[in-house]
């Protein structure tokens, strides 16, 4: 018997007591497809129902503060069912940059494909910089509220009271911040696990909270205030980005006890955040050797019940300062392939200085490649179309089309034109790398055209084609053969001769020939 049938007006009563849905999560649970879900479905070429189900299950977030939606935010999503996303960090420091500089970085980040941008300003004018960034940005903006908190306390984090922090979160939520990194998962009882680390606590937020706890000998006030924070974030639909305050800052500290103790706390907080109607994603490390990345991603997904994983890099080696956009791009590609939903970019300036406009560009290009290759490896529908179109243009020596399809057309064209700038070379069947005589794609083109005329090879190929039930190709008309190809025909006879000499290896030679031939016809095997 249906248990609900014995309770008259059960559904009506439940509805009566349920708070009105505010967040995307609550709407999805109530089976309401919001305009933001519709927009995201269109962008991702997924069904709105899929978006609804993913958001309801917590596997996808739509970071869209209600205030920012009113000032031009274009909704996007972060989750394993959608394409892998990238985040760019901008923001000033006490030493350098200003509002104009940060807006220039924002523009660069969006131009090169950042899906979200975090304003990590820690210098002067934090408030007005953030306000102008939110107003100018069509992509979600994330922040780390503890940074502004510290500025307001004059650098004395121990002076912070929980209410201070709640007020700061509310202030930023009112400004329109779409997601916030808050280090609630760093617990007093886990601090001792970092004492033998090579690089200690490298998260700024994590180290600040650790200092507060050591001074006051109390639990993390952000952990204790978690439910109150949820209530503020729910009002504006600010998405949680649960900070990984104990992430490893070096390969030597990767996957250690401290990191995983905090991850368990983040799993608990994910569930509590969902219970209070907020959207949640979870941040992850940092510095991880390649062989541990898949395990890290899978463990996060399991411990945090499938909440989207937002990884910082990770760097796969520590020995290349100045090139950490490359060391981390390798890790980010593997993490994306393993299931990370968003990759936080790293610039060449990582560990060395505040990134400038050009560093932002380099970081974004590296991460666009990482996210795209991860999407290809995860076989997302249609994601390889641009690669295939570019490959076809490359084989057809259609240089202008290659530039058009390139991730960074300006750089691709500039490199090509460094040596062959004239327009005539935009249709040349070679570039300066191998030159006209050694261009292997040109040679392949020649082979394809001359192949059907090489009768000794053709006869064996015909046999192979007959065996495989395939139609033989038609040779091109003779008049189209250039002189150079006739020289090849003269060169052919010694090859069958070597067939006779290499008696025992005839089969091997034949199979090689047929493989070359099949490949030239675009056949496999
Ligand atoms: S010359 Fe070499 S690098 Fe240039 S198109 Fe030909 S094969 Fe490619």
Coordinates of C-alpha atoms and ligand atoms in Angstrom, one line a residue:
X1 CA 0.0 0.0 0.0
X2 CA 1.2 3.5 -0.8
X3 CA 2.3 5.0 2.5
X4 CA 1.4 8.5 1.3
X5 CA -2.1 7.5 0.6
X6 CA -2.8 7.3 4.4
X7 CA -1.8 10.9 4.9
X8 CA -4.4 13.2 3.5
X9 CA -3.0 16.2 1.7
X10 CA 0.5 15.0 2.3
X11 CA 2.0 16.7 -0.7
X12 CA 0.2 19.9 0.0
X13 CA 1.6 19.9 3.6
X14 CA 5.1 19.2 2.5
X15 CA 5.0 22.0 0.0
X16 CA 3.6 24.3 2.6
X17 CA 6.6 23.8 4.9
X18 CA 9.3 23.8 2.2
X19 CA 11.1 27.2 1.7
X20 CA 10.6 28.8 -1.6
X21 CA 13.4 27.6 -4.0
X22 CA 16.0 30.2 -4.4
X23 CA 19.2 28.5 -5.7
X24 CA 19.6 26.5 -8.8
X25 CA 20.0 23.4 -6.7
X26 CA 16.7 24.0 -5.0
X27 CA 14.9 24.7 -8.2
X28 CA 16.4 21.6 -9.8
X29 CA 15.2 19.5 -6.8
X30 CA 11.8 21.0 -7.2
X31 CA 12.0 20.0 -10.9
X32 CA 11.9 23.6 -12.2
X33 CA 14.0 24.3 -15.3
X34 CA 15.3 27.8 -14.7
X35 CA 16.2 30.2 -17.5
X36 CA 19.8 29.7 -16.5
X37 CA 19.5 25.9 -16.9
X38 CA 18.0 26.5 -20.4
X39 CA 20.9 28.8 -21.3
X40 CA 23.5 26.3 -20.1
X41 CA 21.8 23.4 -21.9
X42 CA 22.0 25.4 -25.2
X43 CA 25.7 26.3 -24.6
X44 CA 26.6 22.7 -23.8
X45 CA 24.4 21.1 -26.4
X46 CA 22.8 19.0 -23.8
X47 CA 19.1 18.5 -22.9
X48 CA 17.7 20.9 -20.3
X49 CA 16.5 17.7 -18.4
X50 CA 20.1 16.5 -18.2
X51 CA 21.2 19.8 -16.7
X52 CA 18.3 19.7 -14.2
X53 CA 19.2 16.2 -13.1
X54 CA 22.9 17.0 -12.8
X55 CA 22.3 20.1 -10.8
X56 CA 19.7 18.3 -8.6
X57 CA 22.3 15.6 -7.9
X58 CA 24.9 18.1 -7.0
X59 CA 27.2 16.9 -9.8
X60 CA 26.9 20.2 -11.6
X61 CA 26.9 23.8 -10.4
X62 CA 25.7 27.0 -12.2
X63 CA 27.6 29.8 -10.4
X64 CA 25.2 32.7 -11.0
X65 CA 24.7 35.2 -8.2
X66 CA 21.2 36.8 -8.6
X67 CA 22.8 40.3 -8.5
X68 CA 25.4 39.5 -11.2
X69 CA 22.6 37.9 -13.4
X70 CA 21.0 41.4 -13.5
X71 CA 24.2 43.0 -14.7
X72 CA 25.0 40.8 -17.7
X73 CA 26.3 37.4 -16.4
X74 CA 26.0 34.8 -19.1
X75 CA 25.2 31.5 -17.2
X76 CA 27.6 28.6 -17.5
X77 CA 28.0 25.4 -15.7
X78 CA 30.7 23.3 -14.1
X79 CA 30.3 19.6 -13.8
X80 CA 31.5 16.3 -15.1
X81 CA 28.6 15.9 -17.6
X82 CA 29.6 19.1 -19.4
X83 CA 32.8 20.3 -21.0
X84 CA 35.9 20.8 -18.8
X85 CA 36.2 24.5 -17.8
X86 CA 39.1 26.8 -17.0
X87 CA 39.5 29.5 -14.5
X88 CA 41.9 32.5 -14.6
X89 CA 43.1 34.2 -11.5
X90 CA 43.6 38.0 -11.7
X91 CA 43.8 40.6 -9.0
X92 CA 46.3 43.1 -7.7
X93 CA 48.8 42.7 -4.8
X94 CA 50.1 45.3 -2.3
X95 CA 53.2 45.7 -4.6
X96 CA 51.7 46.1 -8.1
X97 CA 48.7 46.7 -10.4
X98 CA 45.6 48.9 -10.3
X99 CA 42.0 48.9 -11.5
X100 CA 42.8 49.6 -15.2
X101 CA 45.5 46.9 -15.2
X102 CA 43.0 44.3 -13.7
X103 CA 40.3 45.2 -16.2
X104 CA 42.9 44.7 -19.0
X105 CA 43.7 41.2 -17.5
X106 CA 40.0 40.4 -17.3
X107 CA 39.6 41.3 -21.0
X108 CA 42.5 39.2 -21.9
X109 CA 41.2 36.3 -19.9
X110 CA 37.8 36.4 -21.5
X111 CA 39.3 36.8 -25.0
X112 CA 41.4 33.7 -24.6
X113 CA 38.5 31.6 -23.3
X114 CA 38.4 31.8 -19.5
X115 CA 35.1 30.2 -18.3
X116 CA 35.3 31.9 -14.9
X117 CA 37.7 34.5 -13.4
X118 CA 38.8 34.8 -9.8
X119 CA 39.6 38.2 -8.4
X120 CA 42.3 37.5 -5.8
X121 CA 43.1 41.1 -5.1
X122 CA 45.1 41.6 -1.9
X123 CA 46.3 45.2 -2.4
X124 CA 44.7 48.7 -2.4
X125 CA 41.2 49.4 -3.6
X126 CA 40.0 45.8 -3.3
X127 CA 36.3 46.8 -3.2
X128 CA 36.2 49.1 -6.2
X129 CA 38.4 46.7 -8.3
X130 CA 35.9 43.9 -7.6
X131 CA 32.9 46.1 -8.3
X132 CA 34.3 47.1 -11.7
X133 CA 35.3 43.5 -12.5
X134 CA 31.8 42.2 -11.7
X135 CA 30.2 44.9 -13.8
X136 CA 32.4 44.3 -16.8
X137 CA 32.4 40.5 -16.7
X138 CA 30.0 38.2 -18.6
X139 CA 31.6 35.2 -16.9
X140 CA 31.2 34.2 -13.2
X141 CA 33.5 35.9 -10.7
X142 CA 35.0 34.1 -7.8
X143 CA 36.7 35.5 -4.7
X144 CA 38.5 34.4 -1.5
X145 CA 36.8 36.7 1.1
X146 CA 39.5 36.1 3.7
X147 CA 41.8 38.3 1.7
X148 CA 39.7 41.4 2.1
X149 CA 39.1 40.5 5.7
X150 CA 42.8 40.5 6.3
X151 CA 43.2 43.9 4.6
X152 CA 40.5 45.3 6.8
X153 CA 42.2 43.9 9.9
X154 CA 45.5 45.5 9.0
X155 CA 47.1 42.1 8.4
X156 CA 46.2 40.8 12.0
X157 CA 44.1 37.7 11.2
X158 CA 44.0 36.9 14.9
X159 CA 41.8 39.9 15.4
X160 CA 39.0 38.4 13.3
X161 CA 35.7 37.4 14.9
X162 CA 33.3 35.0 13.2
X163 CA 30.7 37.8 12.7
X164 CA 33.4 39.9 10.9
X165 CA 33.7 37.1 8.4
X166 CA 30.0 36.5 8.0
X167 CA 29.6 40.3 7.3
X168 CA 32.4 40.2 4.7
X169 CA 30.8 37.2 2.9
X170 CA 27.4 39.0 2.9
X171 CA 29.1 42.2 1.6
X172 CA 30.7 40.4 -1.4
X173 CA 27.5 38.4 -2.1
X174 CA 25.6 41.7 -2.3
X175 CA 28.2 42.9 -4.8
X176 CA 27.4 40.0 -7.1
X177 CA 30.3 37.5 -6.5
X178 CA 29.2 34.2 -8.0
X179 CA 31.4 31.7 -6.1
X180 CA 33.6 32.0 -3.0
X181 CA 36.6 30.0 -1.8
X182 CA 36.3 29.6 1.9
X183 CA 38.7 27.4 3.9
X184 CA 36.2 25.7 6.2
X185 CA 37.8 22.3 6.0
X186 CA 41.0 23.2 7.9
X187 CA 40.5 21.8 11.4
X188 CA 42.5 22.3 14.5
X189 CA 43.0 18.6 15.0
X190 CA 44.7 18.2 11.6
X191 CA 47.3 21.0 11.9
X192 CA 49.9 18.7 13.4
X193 CA 49.8 16.6 10.3
X194 CA 51.6 19.4 8.4
X195 CA 54.6 19.7 10.7
X196 CA 56.9 17.4 8.8
X197 CA 56.0 18.7 5.4
X198 CA 58.6 20.1 3.1
X199 CA 56.5 23.2 2.2
X200 CA 54.1 23.3 5.2
X201 CA 50.7 25.0 4.5
X202 CA 50.9 26.8 1.1
X203 CA 47.3 27.9 0.8
X204 CA 47.1 31.6 1.9
X205 CA 43.6 31.1 3.3
X206 CA 44.7 27.8 4.9
X207 CA 47.7 29.3 6.6
X208 CA 45.7 32.3 7.9
X209 CA 43.1 30.0 9.5
X210 CA 45.8 27.8 10.9
X211 CA 47.4 30.9 12.5
X212 CA 44.0 32.0 13.9
X213 CA 43.4 28.6 15.5
X214 CA 46.9 28.4 17.0
X215 CA 46.6 31.9 18.5
X216 CA 43.1 31.2 20.0
X217 CA 43.5 27.5 20.6
X218 CA 40.0 27.0 19.1
X219 CA 38.4 25.3 16.2
X220 CA 38.3 27.0 12.8
X221 CA 35.6 29.7 13.1
X222 CA 34.7 29.2 9.4
X223 CA 34.0 25.5 10.1
X224 CA 31.9 26.4 13.1
X225 CA 30.0 29.1 11.2
X226 CA 29.4 26.8 8.2
X227 CA 25.6 26.7 8.5
X228 CA 25.3 30.5 8.9
X229 CA 27.6 31.0 5.9
X230 CA 25.3 28.6 3.9
X231 CA 22.3 30.8 4.8
X232 CA 24.0 33.9 3.4
X233 CA 25.1 32.2 0.3
X234 CA 21.7 30.7 -0.3
X235 CA 20.1 34.1 -0.4
X236 CA 22.1 35.2 -3.3
X237 CA 22.8 31.8 -4.8
X238 CA 26.6 32.1 -4.3
X239 CA 28.2 28.8 -5.0
X240 CA 30.6 27.2 -2.5
X241 CA 34.1 26.5 -3.7
X242 CA 35.3 24.6 -0.6
X243 CA 38.9 25.6 -0.2
X244 CA 41.7 23.1 0.2
X245 CA 43.7 24.9 2.8
X246 CA 45.9 21.9 3.5
X247 CA 46.7 21.1 -0.2
X248 CA 50.3 20.0 -0.9
X249 CA 52.6 22.7 -2.1
X250 CA 55.3 20.3 -3.4
X251 CA 55.5 16.8 -4.8
X252 CA 57.1 15.7 -1.5
X253 CA 53.9 16.6 0.3
X254 CA 51.4 15.2 -2.2
X255 CA 48.7 12.8 -1.1
X256 CA 49.7 13.0 2.5
X257 CA 47.6 12.5 5.6
X258 CA 46.9 16.2 6.1
X259 CA 45.5 16.5 2.5
X260 CA 43.2 13.5 2.9
X261 CA 42.1 14.4 6.4
X262 CA 40.9 17.8 5.1
X263 CA 39.3 16.1 2.1
X264 CA 37.2 14.0 4.5
X265 CA 36.0 17.2 6.2
X266 CA 35.2 18.7 2.7
X267 CA 33.1 15.6 2.0
X268 CA 31.1 16.2 5.2
X269 CA 30.7 19.9 4.4
X270 CA 29.5 19.1 0.8
X271 CA 26.6 17.2 2.2
X272 CA 25.8 19.9 4.8
X273 CA 25.9 22.6 2.0
X274 CA 23.5 20.6 -0.1
X275 CA 21.2 20.0 2.9
X276 CA 21.0 23.8 3.3
X277 CA 20.2 24.3 -0.4
X278 CA 23.5 25.7 -1.6
X279 CA 25.5 24.7 -4.7
X280 CA 28.9 23.2 -3.9
X281 CA 32.1 22.5 -5.7
X282 CA 35.4 21.3 -4.1
X283 CA 38.9 22.5 -4.6
X284 CA 41.9 20.2 -5.0
X285 CA 45.6 20.2 -5.2
X286 CA 48.2 21.7 -6.1
X287 CA 51.4 19.7 -6.7
X288 CA 50.9 15.9 -7.6
X289 CA 53.2 13.5 -9.4
X290 CA 51.5 12.2 -12.6
X291 CA 51.0 8.7 -11.3
X292 CA 48.9 10.0 -8.4
X293 CA 46.5 12.3 -10.3
X294 CA 43.9 9.8 -11.3
X295 CA 43.7 8.4 -7.8
X296 CA 43.3 11.9 -6.3
X297 CA 40.5 12.8 -8.7
X298 CA 38.6 9.5 -8.1
X299 CA 39.1 9.8 -4.3
X300 CA 37.6 13.4 -4.3
X301 CA 34.6 12.3 -6.4
X302 CA 33.9 9.4 -4.0
X303 CA 34.5 11.3 -0.7
X304 CA 32.6 14.4 -1.9
X305 CA 29.7 12.5 -3.3
X306 CA 30.3 13.6 -6.9
X307 CA 30.5 17.3 -6.3
X308 CA 32.4 19.1 -9.1
X309 CA 36.2 19.0 -8.6
X310 CA 38.0 22.2 -9.2
X311 CA 41.8 21.5 -9.4
X312 CA 44.6 24.0 -9.1
X313 CA 47.0 22.8 -11.8
X314 CA 48.3 20.4 -10.5
X315 CA 52.0 20.8 -11.2
X316 CA 53.6 17.5 -11.9
X317 CA 57.2 18.6 -11.3
X318 CA 58.7 21.2 -9.0
X319 CA 62.0 21.9 -10.9
X320 CA 60.8 24.4 -13.6
X321 CA 60.0 27.8 -12.1
X322 CA 59.3 30.2 -15.0
X323 CA 57.5 27.3 -16.9
X324 CA 54.9 26.3 -14.4
X325 CA 52.1 26.9 -16.9
X326 CA 53.7 23.9 -18.7
X327 CA 54.4 21.7 -15.7
X328 CA 50.8 22.3 -14.5
X329 CA 49.2 22.0 -17.9
X330 CA 50.4 18.4 -18.0
X331 CA 48.8 17.7 -14.6
X332 CA 45.6 19.6 -15.5
X333 CA 45.2 17.6 -18.7
X334 CA 45.4 14.3 -16.8
X335 CA 43.1 15.6 -14.0
X336 CA 40.5 16.7 -16.6
X337 CA 40.7 13.4 -18.3
X338 CA 40.2 11.6 -15.0
X339 CA 37.1 13.7 -14.2
X340 CA 38.0 17.1 -12.8
X341 CA 35.3 19.6 -13.8
X342 CA 37.3 22.8 -13.8
X343 CA 41.0 23.6 -14.0
X344 CA 42.5 26.7 -12.4
X345 CA 45.2 28.0 -14.6
X346 CA 48.8 28.6 -13.6
X347 CA 50.9 31.3 -15.3
X348 CA 54.6 31.3 -16.1
X349 CA 55.0 33.7 -13.1
X350 CA 53.7 31.1 -10.6
X351 CA 55.9 31.1 -7.4
X352 CA 57.8 34.1 -8.8
X353 CA 55.5 37.2 -9.1
X354 CA 52.1 38.7 -9.9
X355 CA 51.1 37.7 -13.5
X356 CA 50.8 40.5 -16.0
X357 CA 48.7 40.6 -19.2
X358 CA 51.1 38.4 -21.2
X359 CA 51.4 35.9 -18.4
X360 CA 47.6 35.7 -18.3
X361 CA 47.5 34.9 -22.0
X362 CA 50.2 32.2 -21.7
X363 CA 48.4 30.6 -18.8
X364 CA 45.1 30.6 -20.6
X365 CA 46.5 29.1 -23.8
X366 CA 48.1 26.3 -21.8
X367 CA 44.9 25.6 -19.9
X368 CA 42.6 25.8 -23.0
X369 CA 44.8 23.1 -24.4
X370 CA 44.6 21.0 -21.2
X371 CA 40.8 21.3 -21.0
X372 CA 40.3 20.6 -24.7
X373 CA 42.5 17.6 -24.7
X374 CA 40.7 16.3 -21.6
X375 CA 37.4 16.7 -23.4
X376 CA 38.8 14.8 -26.4
X377 CA 40.0 12.0 -24.2
X378 CA 36.6 11.8 -22.5
X379 CA 35.1 11.6 -26.0
X380 CA 32.6 14.4 -25.6
X381 CA 30.4 14.6 -28.7
X382 CA 31.6 17.1 -31.4
X383 CA 34.6 18.3 -29.3
X384 CA 37.2 17.1 -31.9
X385 CA 35.5 18.7 -34.9
X386 CA 37.8 21.7 -34.9
X387 CA 40.9 19.5 -34.6
X388 CA 39.8 17.4 -37.6
X389 CA 38.9 20.5 -39.7
X390 CA 42.3 21.9 -38.9
X391 CA 44.1 18.6 -39.9
X392 CA 42.2 18.6 -43.2
X393 CA 43.2 22.2 -43.9
X394 CA 46.8 21.3 -43.0
X395 CA 46.9 18.4 -45.4
X396 CA 45.3 20.6 -48.1
X397 CA 48.0 23.3 -47.5
X398 CA 45.2 25.8 -46.8
X399 CA 47.2 28.0 -44.6
X400 CA 44.6 30.7 -44.1
X401 CA 42.1 28.1 -42.9
X402 CA 44.7 26.7 -40.6
X403 CA 45.2 30.1 -39.0
X404 CA 41.5 30.7 -38.7
X405 CA 40.9 27.4 -36.9
X406 CA 43.9 27.7 -34.6
X407 CA 43.5 28.3 -30.9
X408 CA 45.7 31.4 -31.2
X409 CA 45.5 32.5 -34.9
X410 CA 47.7 35.5 -34.4
X411 CA 50.6 33.5 -33.1
X412 CA 50.2 30.7 -35.7
X413 CA 50.3 33.2 -38.5
X414 CA 53.2 35.2 -37.1
X415 CA 55.3 32.0 -36.7
X416 CA 54.5 31.0 -40.3
X417 CA 55.2 34.5 -41.7
X418 CA 58.5 34.9 -39.9
X419 CA 60.2 33.1 -42.8
X420 CA 57.6 33.0 -45.6
X421 CA 55.6 36.2 -45.3
X422 CA 54.6 36.7 -49.0
X423 CA 51.0 35.9 -50.0
X424 CA 52.2 33.3 -52.5
X425 CA 53.3 31.1 -49.7
X426 CA 49.7 31.0 -48.3
X427 CA 49.0 28.3 -50.9
X428 CA 52.5 26.8 -51.0
X429 CA 52.7 23.0 -50.5
X430 CA 55.4 23.3 -47.8
X431 CA 56.6 25.5 -45.1
X432 CA 60.0 26.5 -43.9
X433 CA 60.3 23.6 -41.5
X434 CA 61.1 20.9 -44.1
X435 CA 61.2 23.0 -47.3
X436 CA 59.7 22.0 -50.7
X437 CA 61.8 18.8 -51.2
X438 CA 61.3 17.2 -47.8
X439 CA 57.7 18.2 -47.1
X440 CA 56.3 14.8 -46.1
X441 CA 52.7 15.8 -46.6
X442 CA 53.5 16.9 -50.2
X443 CA 55.3 13.6 -50.8
X444 CA 52.3 11.7 -49.5
X445 CA 50.1 13.7 -51.8
X446 CA 52.4 12.7 -54.7
X447 CA 52.3 9.0 -53.6
X448 CA 48.5 9.1 -53.6
X449 CA 48.4 10.4 -57.1
X450 CA 51.1 8.1 -58.5
X451 CA 50.1 5.0 -56.6
X452 CA 47.4 3.6 -59.0
X453 CA 49.9 3.8 -61.8
X454 CA 52.6 1.6 -60.2
X455 CA 51.4 -1.6 -61.7
X456 CA 53.6 -4.0 -59.6
X457 CA 52.3 -2.6 -56.4
X458 CA 48.8 -2.1 -57.9
X459 CA 48.4 -5.8 -58.6
X460 CA 49.2 -6.7 -55.0
X461 CA 47.0 -4.0 -53.8
X462 CA 44.1 -5.1 -56.1
X463 CA 44.4 -8.5 -54.5
X464 CA 44.3 -7.1 -51.0
X465 CA 41.3 -4.9 -51.9
X466 CA 39.5 -7.9 -53.4
X467 CA 40.2 -9.9 -50.2
X468 CA 38.6 -7.1 -48.2
X469 CA 35.8 -6.6 -50.7
X470 CA 36.7 -2.9 -51.4
X471 CA 36.6 -1.0 -54.7
X472 CA 40.0 -0.2 -56.2
X473 CA 40.8 3.5 -56.7
X474 CA 40.7 5.0 -60.1
X475 CA 44.1 6.3 -61.3
X476 CA 44.3 10.0 -62.2
X477 CA 44.5 10.9 -65.9
X478 CA 48.0 10.6 -67.2
X479 CA 48.3 14.2 -68.4
X480 CA 48.1 15.4 -64.8
X481 CA 51.3 13.7 -63.8
X482 CA 54.1 16.1 -63.3
X483 CA 57.7 15.3 -64.4
X484 CA 58.9 14.5 -61.0
X485 CA 56.5 11.6 -60.7
X486 CA 57.8 10.0 -63.9
X487 CA 61.2 9.8 -62.2
X488 CA 59.6 7.8 -59.5
X489 CA 58.2 5.3 -62.0
X490 CA 61.7 4.7 -63.3
X491 CA 62.9 4.2 -59.7
X492 CA 60.3 1.5 -59.0
X493 CA 61.8 -1.7 -60.6
X494 CA 64.6 -2.3 -58.0
X495 CA 62.0 -2.9 -55.3
X496 CA 60.5 -6.1 -56.8
X497 CA 64.1 -7.2 -57.4
X498 CA 64.8 -7.0 -53.6
X499 CA 61.6 -9.0 -53.2
X500 CA 63.3 -11.9 -55.0
X501 CA 66.5 -11.5 -53.0
X502 CA 64.8 -11.4 -49.6
X503 CA 63.0 -14.7 -50.1
X504 CA 62.1 -15.5 -46.6
X505 CA 60.8 -12.0 -45.9
X506 CA 58.5 -11.6 -49.0
X507 CA 55.4 -11.7 -46.9
X508 CA 56.7 -9.1 -44.5
X509 CA 57.6 -6.8 -47.4
X510 CA 54.3 -7.3 -49.0
X511 CA 52.4 -6.6 -45.9
X512 CA 54.4 -3.4 -45.4
X513 CA 53.6 -2.4 -49.0
X514 CA 49.9 -3.1 -48.6
X515 CA 49.9 -1.1 -45.3
X516 CA 51.4 1.9 -47.0
X517 CA 49.0 1.6 -49.8
X518 CA 46.0 1.1 -47.5
X519 CA 47.1 4.1 -45.5
X520 CA 47.4 6.2 -48.7
X521 CA 43.8 5.2 -49.5
X522 CA 42.6 6.2 -46.1
X523 CA 41.9 2.6 -45.2
X524 CA 42.8 1.0 -41.9
X525 CA 44.8 -2.1 -41.3
Ligands
LIG1 S1 57.2 21.3 -44.8 FE1 57.1 19.9 -43.1 S2 56.2 21.0 -41.4 FE2 55.8 22.2 -43.3 S3 53.8 21.5 -44.0 FE3 55.3 20.2 -45.0 S4 55.5 18.4 -43.6 FE4 54.5 20.0 -42.5

